[in-house]
PDB file of C-alpha atoms in Angstrom:
ATOM      1  CA  GLY A   1      99.961 114.103 120.129  1.00  0.00           C
ATOM      2  CA  ALA A   2      99.830 110.849 122.136  1.00  0.00           C
ATOM      3  CA  VAL A   3     103.550 110.107 122.053  1.00  0.00           C
ATOM      4  CA  VAL A   4     105.149 107.472 124.252  1.00  0.00           C
ATOM      5  CA  SER A   5     108.890 107.281 124.765  1.00  0.00           C
ATOM      6  CA  GLN A   6     111.117 104.604 126.235  1.00  0.00           C
ATOM      7  CA  HIS A   7     114.568 104.882 127.691  1.00  0.00           C
ATOM      8  CA  PRO A   8     116.993 103.430 126.994  1.00  0.00           C
ATOM      9  CA  SER A   9     116.345 102.296 123.435  1.00  0.00           C
ATOM     10  CA  TRP A  10     118.887  99.520 123.887  1.00  0.00           C
ATOM     11  CA  VAL A  11     120.969  98.181 126.741  1.00  0.00           C
ATOM     12  CA  ILE A  12     123.622  95.517 127.134  1.00  0.00           C
ATOM     13  CA  CYS A  13     124.332  94.238 130.618  1.00  0.00           C
ATOM     14  CA  LYS A  14     126.157  91.455 132.389  1.00  0.00           C
ATOM     15  CA  SER A  15     124.333  88.469 133.810  1.00  0.00           C
ATOM     16  CA  GLY A  16     123.209  89.085 137.384  1.00  0.00           C
ATOM     17  CA  THR A  17     122.790  92.830 137.094  1.00  0.00           C
ATOM     18  CA  SER A  18     119.502  94.745 137.201  1.00  0.00           C
ATOM     19  CA  VAL A  19     118.245  96.954 134.414  1.00  0.00           C
ATOM     20  CA  LYS A  20     115.611  99.677 134.617  1.00  0.00           C
ATOM     21  CA  ILE A  21     113.533 100.677 131.609  1.00  0.00           C
ATOM     22  CA  GLU A  22     111.450 103.848 131.631  1.00  0.00           C
ATOM     23  CA  CYS A  23     108.205 104.435 129.779  1.00  0.00           C
ATOM     24  CA  ARG A  24     106.882 107.984 129.528  1.00  0.00           C
ATOM     25  CA  SER A  25     103.756 109.487 128.041  1.00  0.00           C
ATOM     26  CA  LEU A  26     105.038 112.798 126.700  1.00  0.00           C
ATOM     27  CA  ASP A  27     101.918 114.791 125.943  1.00  0.00           C
ATOM     28  CA  PHE A  28      99.118 113.066 127.787  1.00  0.00           C
ATOM     29  CA  GLN A  29      98.384 111.514 131.145  1.00  0.00           C
ATOM     30  CA  ALA A  30      98.156 107.738 131.273  1.00  0.00           C
ATOM     31  CA  THR A  31      96.069 106.037 133.910  1.00  0.00           C
ATOM     32  CA  THR A  32      97.187 102.644 132.692  1.00  0.00           C
ATOM     33  CA  MET A  33     100.425 101.447 131.164  1.00  0.00           C
ATOM     34  CA  PHE A  34     101.139  98.004 129.812  1.00  0.00           C
ATOM     35  CA  TRP A  35     104.433  96.136 129.474  1.00  0.00           C
ATOM     36  CA  TYR A  36     105.031  93.624 126.708  1.00  0.00           C
ATOM     37  CA  ARG A  37     107.905  91.350 125.800  1.00  0.00           C
ATOM     38  CA  GLN A  38     108.675  90.288 122.260  1.00  0.00           C
ATOM     39  CA  PHE A  39     111.147  87.583 121.271  1.00  0.00           C
ATOM     40  CA  PRO A  40     112.593  87.525 117.744  1.00  0.00           C
ATOM     41  CA  LYS A  41     110.081  86.595 115.063  1.00  0.00           C
ATOM     42  CA  GLN A  42     107.329  86.292 117.658  1.00  0.00           C
ATOM     43  CA  SER A  43     104.342  88.299 118.721  1.00  0.00           C
ATOM     44  CA  LEU A  44     103.984  90.670 121.643  1.00  0.00           C
ATOM     45  CA  MET A  45     103.195  89.004 124.937  1.00  0.00           C
ATOM     46  CA  LEU A  46     101.608  91.054 127.683  1.00  0.00           C
ATOM     47  CA  MET A  47     103.635  90.869 130.883  1.00  0.00           C
ATOM     48  CA  ALA A  48     101.756  93.178 133.208  1.00  0.00           C
ATOM     49  CA  THR A  49      99.264  95.984 133.549  1.00  0.00           C
ATOM     50  CA  SER A  50     100.283  98.991 135.593  1.00  0.00           C
ATOM     51  CA  ASN A  51      97.848 101.475 137.075  1.00  0.00           C
ATOM     52  CA  GLU A  52      99.065 104.735 138.541  1.00  0.00           C
ATOM     53  CA  GLY A  53      99.370 104.573 142.293  1.00  0.00           C
ATOM     54  CA  SER A  54      98.599 100.876 142.652  1.00  0.00           C
ATOM     55  CA  LYS A  55     100.364  97.556 142.320  1.00  0.00           C
ATOM     56  CA  ALA A  56     100.842  96.087 138.885  1.00  0.00           C
ATOM     57  CA  THR A  57      98.804  93.100 137.750  1.00  0.00           C
ATOM     58  CA  TYR A  58     101.003  90.404 136.252  1.00  0.00           C
ATOM     59  CA  GLU A  59     100.018  87.896 133.611  1.00  0.00           C
ATOM     60  CA  GLN A  60     100.209  84.217 134.379  1.00  0.00           C
ATOM     61  CA  GLY A  61     103.757  82.922 134.256  1.00  0.00           C
ATOM     62  CA  VAL A  62     105.418  86.323 134.713  1.00  0.00           C
ATOM     63  CA  GLU A  63     107.474  86.540 137.910  1.00  0.00           C
ATOM     64  CA  LYS A  64     106.605  89.734 139.749  1.00  0.00           C
ATOM     65  CA  ASP A  65     109.799  89.595 141.812  1.00  0.00           C
ATOM     66  CA  LYS A  66     111.819  89.303 138.628  1.00  0.00           C
ATOM     67  CA  PHE A  67     110.093  92.102 136.737  1.00  0.00           C
ATOM     68  CA  LEU A  68     109.432  94.985 139.108  1.00  0.00           C
ATOM     69  CA  ILE A  69     106.985  97.584 137.861  1.00  0.00           C
ATOM     70  CA  ASN A  70     106.461 101.015 139.331  1.00  0.00           C
ATOM     71  CA  HIS A  71     103.877 103.492 138.067  1.00  0.00           C
ATOM     72  CA  ALA A  72     104.505 106.442 140.322  1.00  0.00           C
ATOM     73  CA  SER A  73     102.942 109.165 138.200  1.00  0.00           C
ATOM     74  CA  LEU A  74     100.473 109.601 135.372  1.00  0.00           C
ATOM     75  CA  THR A  75     103.315 109.992 132.885  1.00  0.00           C
ATOM     76  CA  LEU A  76     105.926 107.475 134.009  1.00  0.00           C
ATOM     77  CA  SER A  77     106.114 103.725 134.505  1.00  0.00           C
ATOM     78  CA  THR A  78     109.320 101.783 135.038  1.00  0.00           C
ATOM     79  CA  LEU A  79     110.164  98.127 134.512  1.00  0.00           C
ATOM     80  CA  THR A  80     113.170  96.758 136.369  1.00  0.00           C
ATOM     81  CA  VAL A  81     114.541  93.415 135.271  1.00  0.00           C
ATOM     82  CA  THR A  82     116.266  92.126 138.393  1.00  0.00           C
ATOM     83  CA  SER A  83     119.233  89.756 138.301  1.00  0.00           C
ATOM     84  CA  ALA A  84     119.022  89.564 134.538  1.00  0.00           C
ATOM     85  CA  HIS A  85     120.072  86.407 132.727  1.00  0.00           C
ATOM     86  CA  PRO A  86     120.614  85.698 129.030  1.00  0.00           C
ATOM     87  CA  GLU A  87     117.109  84.258 128.697  1.00  0.00           C
ATOM     88  CA  ASP A  88     115.740  87.684 129.668  1.00  0.00           C
ATOM     89  CA  SER A  89     117.223  89.129 126.489  1.00  0.00           C
ATOM     90  CA  SER A  90     114.285  90.432 124.524  1.00  0.00           C
ATOM     91  CA  PHE A  91     112.540  93.480 123.103  1.00  0.00           C
ATOM     92  CA  TYR A  92     110.490  95.176 125.822  1.00  0.00           C
ATOM     93  CA  ILE A  93     107.674  97.449 124.711  1.00  0.00           C
ATOM     94  CA  CYS A  94     105.377  99.603 126.788  1.00  0.00           C
ATOM     95  CA  SER A  95     102.059 101.162 125.901  1.00  0.00           C
ATOM     96  CA  ALA A  96      99.938 103.776 127.591  1.00  0.00           C
ATOM     97  CA  ARG A  97      96.213 104.329 127.706  1.00  0.00           C
ATOM     98  CA  ALA A  98      95.089 107.885 128.172  1.00  0.00           C
ATOM     99  CA  ALA A  99      93.124 109.300 131.052  1.00  0.00           C
ATOM    100  CA  ASP A 100      91.525 111.689 128.559  1.00  0.00           C
ATOM    101  CA  TRP A 101      88.391 110.184 127.048  1.00  0.00           C
ATOM    102  CA  ASP A 102      88.959 112.252 123.920  1.00  0.00           C
ATOM    103  CA  LEU A 103      91.840 109.916 123.136  1.00  0.00           C
ATOM    104  CA  GLY A 104      89.518 106.948 123.392  1.00  0.00           C
ATOM    105  CA  ASN A 105      90.444 103.461 124.425  1.00  0.00           C
ATOM    106  CA  GLU A 106      93.521 103.282 122.246  1.00  0.00           C
ATOM    107  CA  GLN A 107      96.860 102.129 123.576  1.00  0.00           C
ATOM    108  CA  PHE A 108      99.790 104.205 122.378  1.00  0.00           C
ATOM    109  CA  PHE A 109     102.987 102.222 122.037  1.00  0.00           C
ATOM    110  CA  GLY A 110     106.538 103.175 122.832  1.00  0.00           C
ATOM    111  CA  PRO A 111     109.428 102.455 120.462  1.00  0.00           C
ATOM    112  CA  GLY A 112     110.699  99.527 122.510  1.00  0.00           C
ATOM    113  CA  THR A 113     113.883  98.724 124.426  1.00  0.00           C
ATOM    114  CA  ARG A 114     116.264  96.034 123.225  1.00  0.00           C
ATOM    115  CA  LEU A 115     117.808  94.230 126.211  1.00  0.00           C
ATOM    116  CA  THR A 116     120.805  91.968 125.693  1.00  0.00           C
ATOM    117  CA  VAL A 117     122.152  90.098 128.692  1.00  0.00           C
ATOM    118  CA  LEU A 118     125.636  88.658 128.283  1.00  0.00           C
TER     119      LEU A 118
ATOM    120  CA  GLY B   1      96.778  81.585 124.507  1.00  0.00           C
ATOM    121  CA  GLU B   2     100.500  81.807 124.007  1.00  0.00           C
ATOM    122  CA  SER B   3     101.731  82.739 120.602  1.00  0.00           C
ATOM    123  CA  VAL B   4     104.095  80.279 118.964  1.00  0.00           C
ATOM    124  CA  GLY B   5     105.455  82.179 116.045  1.00  0.00           C
ATOM    125  CA  LEU B   6     108.872  80.869 115.115  1.00  0.00           C
ATOM    126  CA  HIS B   7     107.802  80.952 111.484  1.00  0.00           C
ATOM    127  CA  LEU B   8     105.527  83.880 110.865  1.00  0.00           C
ATOM    128  CA  PRO B   9     103.238  83.661 107.841  1.00  0.00           C
ATOM    129  CA  THR B  10     104.564  85.675 104.952  1.00  0.00           C
ATOM    130  CA  LEU B  11     102.930  87.552 102.121  1.00  0.00           C
ATOM    131  CA  SER B  12     104.867  88.843  99.136  1.00  0.00           C
ATOM    132  CA  VAL B  13     103.249  91.253  96.695  1.00  0.00           C
ATOM    133  CA  GLN B  14     104.262  93.529  93.883  1.00  0.00           C
ATOM    134  CA  GLU B  15     104.107  97.264  94.321  1.00  0.00           C
ATOM    135  CA  GLY B  16     100.680  98.511  93.330  1.00  0.00           C
ATOM    136  CA  ASP B  17      98.890  95.259  94.081  1.00  0.00           C
ATOM    137  CA  ASN B  18      96.280  94.965  96.799  1.00  0.00           C
ATOM    138  CA  SER B  19      97.248  93.003  99.918  1.00  0.00           C
ATOM    139  CA  ILE B  20      94.999  90.995 102.186  1.00  0.00           C
ATOM    140  CA  ILE B  21      96.256  89.916 105.592  1.00  0.00           C
ATOM    141  CA  ASN B  22      94.146  87.555 107.647  1.00  0.00           C
ATOM    142  CA  CYS B  23      93.797  86.901 111.339  1.00  0.00           C
ATOM    143  CA  ALA B  24      91.777  84.400 113.344  1.00  0.00           C
ATOM    144  CA  TYR B  25      90.900  85.347 116.894  1.00  0.00           C
ATOM    145  CA  SER B  26      89.884  83.026 119.679  1.00  0.00           C
ATOM    146  CA  ASN B  27      87.831  84.944 122.216  1.00  0.00           C
ATOM    147  CA  SER B  28      84.192  85.281 121.232  1.00  0.00           C
ATOM    148  CA  ALA B  29      83.796  87.908 123.988  1.00  0.00           C
ATOM    149  CA  SER B  30      86.279  90.260 122.317  1.00  0.00           C
ATOM    150  CA  ASP B  31      84.574  93.435 121.207  1.00  0.00           C
ATOM    151  CA  TYR B  32      87.399  95.609 119.957  1.00  0.00           C
ATOM    152  CA  PHE B  33      89.962  94.758 117.303  1.00  0.00           C
ATOM    153  CA  ILE B  34      93.001  96.608 116.071  1.00  0.00           C
ATOM    154  CA  TRP B  35      95.560  96.177 113.321  1.00  0.00           C
ATOM    155  CA  TYR B  36      99.132  97.248 113.981  1.00  0.00           C
ATOM    156  CA  LYS B  37     102.155  97.631 111.733  1.00  0.00           C
ATOM    157  CA  GLN B  38     105.571  96.946 113.215  1.00  0.00           C
ATOM    158  CA  GLU B  39     108.778  97.811 111.435  1.00  0.00           C
ATOM    159  CA  SER B  40     112.034  96.167 112.440  1.00  0.00           C
ATOM    160  CA  GLY B  41     113.294  97.367 115.817  1.00  0.00           C
ATOM    161  CA  LYS B  42     110.303  99.619 116.455  1.00  0.00           C
ATOM    162  CA  GLY B  43     107.119  99.535 118.470  1.00  0.00           C
ATOM    163  CA  PRO B  44     103.719  98.728 116.948  1.00  0.00           C
ATOM    164  CA  GLN B  45     102.037 101.489 115.002  1.00  0.00           C
ATOM    165  CA  PHE B  46      98.237 101.774 114.999  1.00  0.00           C
ATOM    166  CA  ILE B  47      96.657 101.304 111.570  1.00  0.00           C
ATOM    167  CA  ILE B  48      92.931 100.890 112.021  1.00  0.00           C
ATOM    168  CA  ASP B  49      90.452  99.546 114.524  1.00  0.00           C
ATOM    169  CA  ILE B  50      86.921  98.170 114.504  1.00  0.00           C
ATOM    170  CA  ARG B  51      84.320  97.431 117.136  1.00  0.00           C
ATOM    171  CA  SER B  52      82.243  94.296 117.203  1.00  0.00           C
ATOM    172  CA  ASN B  53      79.065  96.140 116.237  1.00  0.00           C
ATOM    173  CA  MET B  54      80.556  96.775 112.801  1.00  0.00           C
ATOM    174  CA  ASP B  55      81.680  94.404 110.062  1.00  0.00           C
ATOM    175  CA  LYS B  56      83.670  96.825 107.922  1.00  0.00           C
ATOM    176  CA  ARG B  57      85.630  99.989 108.423  1.00  0.00           C
ATOM    177  CA  GLN B  58      87.664 101.958 105.927  1.00  0.00           C
ATOM    178  CA  GLY B  59      90.628 104.219 106.345  1.00  0.00           C
ATOM    179  CA  GLN B  60      93.104 105.713 103.960  1.00  0.00           C
ATOM    180  CA  ARG B  61      94.151 102.821 101.668  1.00  0.00           C
ATOM    181  CA  VAL B  62      93.170 100.313 104.353  1.00  0.00           C
ATOM    182  CA  THR B  63      89.989  98.413 105.090  1.00  0.00           C
ATOM    183  CA  VAL B  64      89.302  96.103 108.013  1.00  0.00           C
ATOM    184  CA  LEU B  65      86.667  93.389 107.755  1.00  0.00           C
ATOM    185  CA  LEU B  66      85.278  91.568 110.758  1.00  0.00           C
ATOM    186  CA  ASN B  67      83.395  88.280 110.584  1.00  0.00           C
ATOM    187  CA  LYS B  68      82.241  87.444 114.073  1.00  0.00           C
ATOM    188  CA  THR B  69      80.560  84.229 112.998  1.00  0.00           C
ATOM    189  CA  VAL B  70      83.871  82.592 112.193  1.00  0.00           C
ATOM    190  CA  LYS B  71      85.985  84.878 114.398  1.00  0.00           C
ATOM    191  CA  HIS B  72      87.992  86.217 111.497  1.00  0.00           C
ATOM    192  CA  LEU B  73      89.545  89.589 110.864  1.00  0.00           C
ATOM    193  CA  SER B  74      91.237  90.826 107.717  1.00  0.00           C
ATOM    194  CA  LEU B  75      93.217  93.869 106.689  1.00  0.00           C
ATOM    195  CA  GLN B  76      93.131  94.994 103.091  1.00  0.00           C
ATOM    196  CA  ILE B  77      95.780  97.388 101.849  1.00  0.00           C
ATOM    197  CA  ALA B  78      95.112  99.028  98.502  1.00  0.00           C
ATOM    198  CA  ALA B  79      97.898  99.887  96.072  1.00  0.00           C
ATOM    199  CA  THR B  80     100.569  98.422  98.327  1.00  0.00           C
ATOM    200  CA  GLN B  81     103.814 100.375  98.452  1.00  0.00           C
ATOM    201  CA  PRO B  82     107.359  99.337  99.439  1.00  0.00           C
ATOM    202  CA  GLY B  83     106.953 101.404 102.597  1.00  0.00           C
ATOM    203  CA  ASP B  84     104.168  99.047 103.656  1.00  0.00           C
ATOM    204  CA  SER B  85     106.712  96.250 104.117  1.00  0.00           C
ATOM    205  CA  ALA B  86     106.570  95.300 107.794  1.00  0.00           C
ATOM    206  CA  VAL B  87     105.074  92.773 110.200  1.00  0.00           C
ATOM    207  CA  TYR B  88     101.335  93.199 110.694  1.00  0.00           C
ATOM    208  CA  PHE B  89      99.605  92.121 113.882  1.00  0.00           C
ATOM    209  CA  CYS B  90      95.966  91.918 114.737  1.00  0.00           C
ATOM    210  CA  ALA B  91      95.003  92.420 118.370  1.00  0.00           C
ATOM    211  CA  GLU B  92      91.775  91.801 120.235  1.00  0.00           C
ATOM    212  CA  SER B  93      90.382  93.219 123.411  1.00  0.00           C
ATOM    213  CA  GLY B  94      87.426  92.009 125.422  1.00  0.00           C
ATOM    214  CA  GLY B  95      85.239  93.121 128.228  1.00  0.00           C
ATOM    215  CA  GLY B  96      85.005  91.933 131.799  1.00  0.00           C
ATOM    216  CA  THR B  97      88.240  91.278 133.637  1.00  0.00           C
ATOM    217  CA  SER B  98      90.236  91.551 130.444  1.00  0.00           C
ATOM    218  CA  TYR B  99      88.953  95.050 129.692  1.00  0.00           C
ATOM    219  CA  GLY B 100      91.556  97.118 127.935  1.00  0.00           C
ATOM    220  CA  LYS B 101      94.090  94.300 127.679  1.00  0.00           C
ATOM    221  CA  LEU B 102      95.234  93.429 124.206  1.00  0.00           C
ATOM    222  CA  THR B 103      95.944  89.912 122.970  1.00  0.00           C
ATOM    223  CA  PHE B 104      98.094  89.930 119.875  1.00  0.00           C
ATOM    224  CA  GLY B 105      97.940  87.474 117.001  1.00  0.00           C
ATOM    225  CA  GLN B 106     101.075  85.845 115.684  1.00  0.00           C
ATOM    226  CA  GLY B 107     101.729  88.375 112.929  1.00  0.00           C
ATOM    227  CA  THR B 108     102.251  88.306 109.174  1.00  0.00           C
ATOM    228  CA  ILE B 109     105.352  89.488 107.361  1.00  0.00           C
ATOM    229  CA  LEU B 110     104.437  91.617 104.361  1.00  0.00           C
ATOM    230  CA  THR B 111     107.115  92.136 101.716  1.00  0.00           C
ATOM    231  CA  VAL B 112     106.416  94.532  98.863  1.00  0.00           C
ATOM    232  CA  HIS B 113     108.621  94.204  95.801  1.00  0.00           C
ATOM    233  CA  PRO B 114     109.192  97.299  93.652  1.00  0.00           C
TER     234      PRO B 114
END
């Protein structure tokens, strides 16, 4: 149980286009989902916290108009990178925290999405 | 704070040896700590966690030690196997406004030689 999926697993796009990444909790409901970015040989950096039915909370330095987050249901959050540029190329990882207290406070991580902007 | 990890610490061990990976955390208000394993091109995988009211917790082949006095966390892996080769991250979570948010350490690359 407690599986999180991401789609797509990798994407290559042209500079200036927008890319949407989906994060789904497959077998549990997630009240909160988190989006992270990871550059090569670096750690995970939290970008934003997404609560179902409300606006996302962005970390300092993360442009909310650049990285649009929608958490429309308890099993789906989406991250849209708008007008992507090469410097947005990165590994984007989501995690989900369950609404079920039996699953505790743990965040369950997705497999990540590799974005390459040409 | 921001992680600057262009050169991650590395640890090389022989198969069968015990491994110890260390982590220093910065927030004295953090009350929940987790170790993750990340293989290349994949998301982090939960290994073991510990709350601040404990100083040691054991799992299968892994032990986490917490020293709150010096804000230090360590992960011990017994009888390390080639399949343990990965990047290991510690993460901390605190209360208050940062409740539930994880701050990751810079990571350590573990290489296990057969």
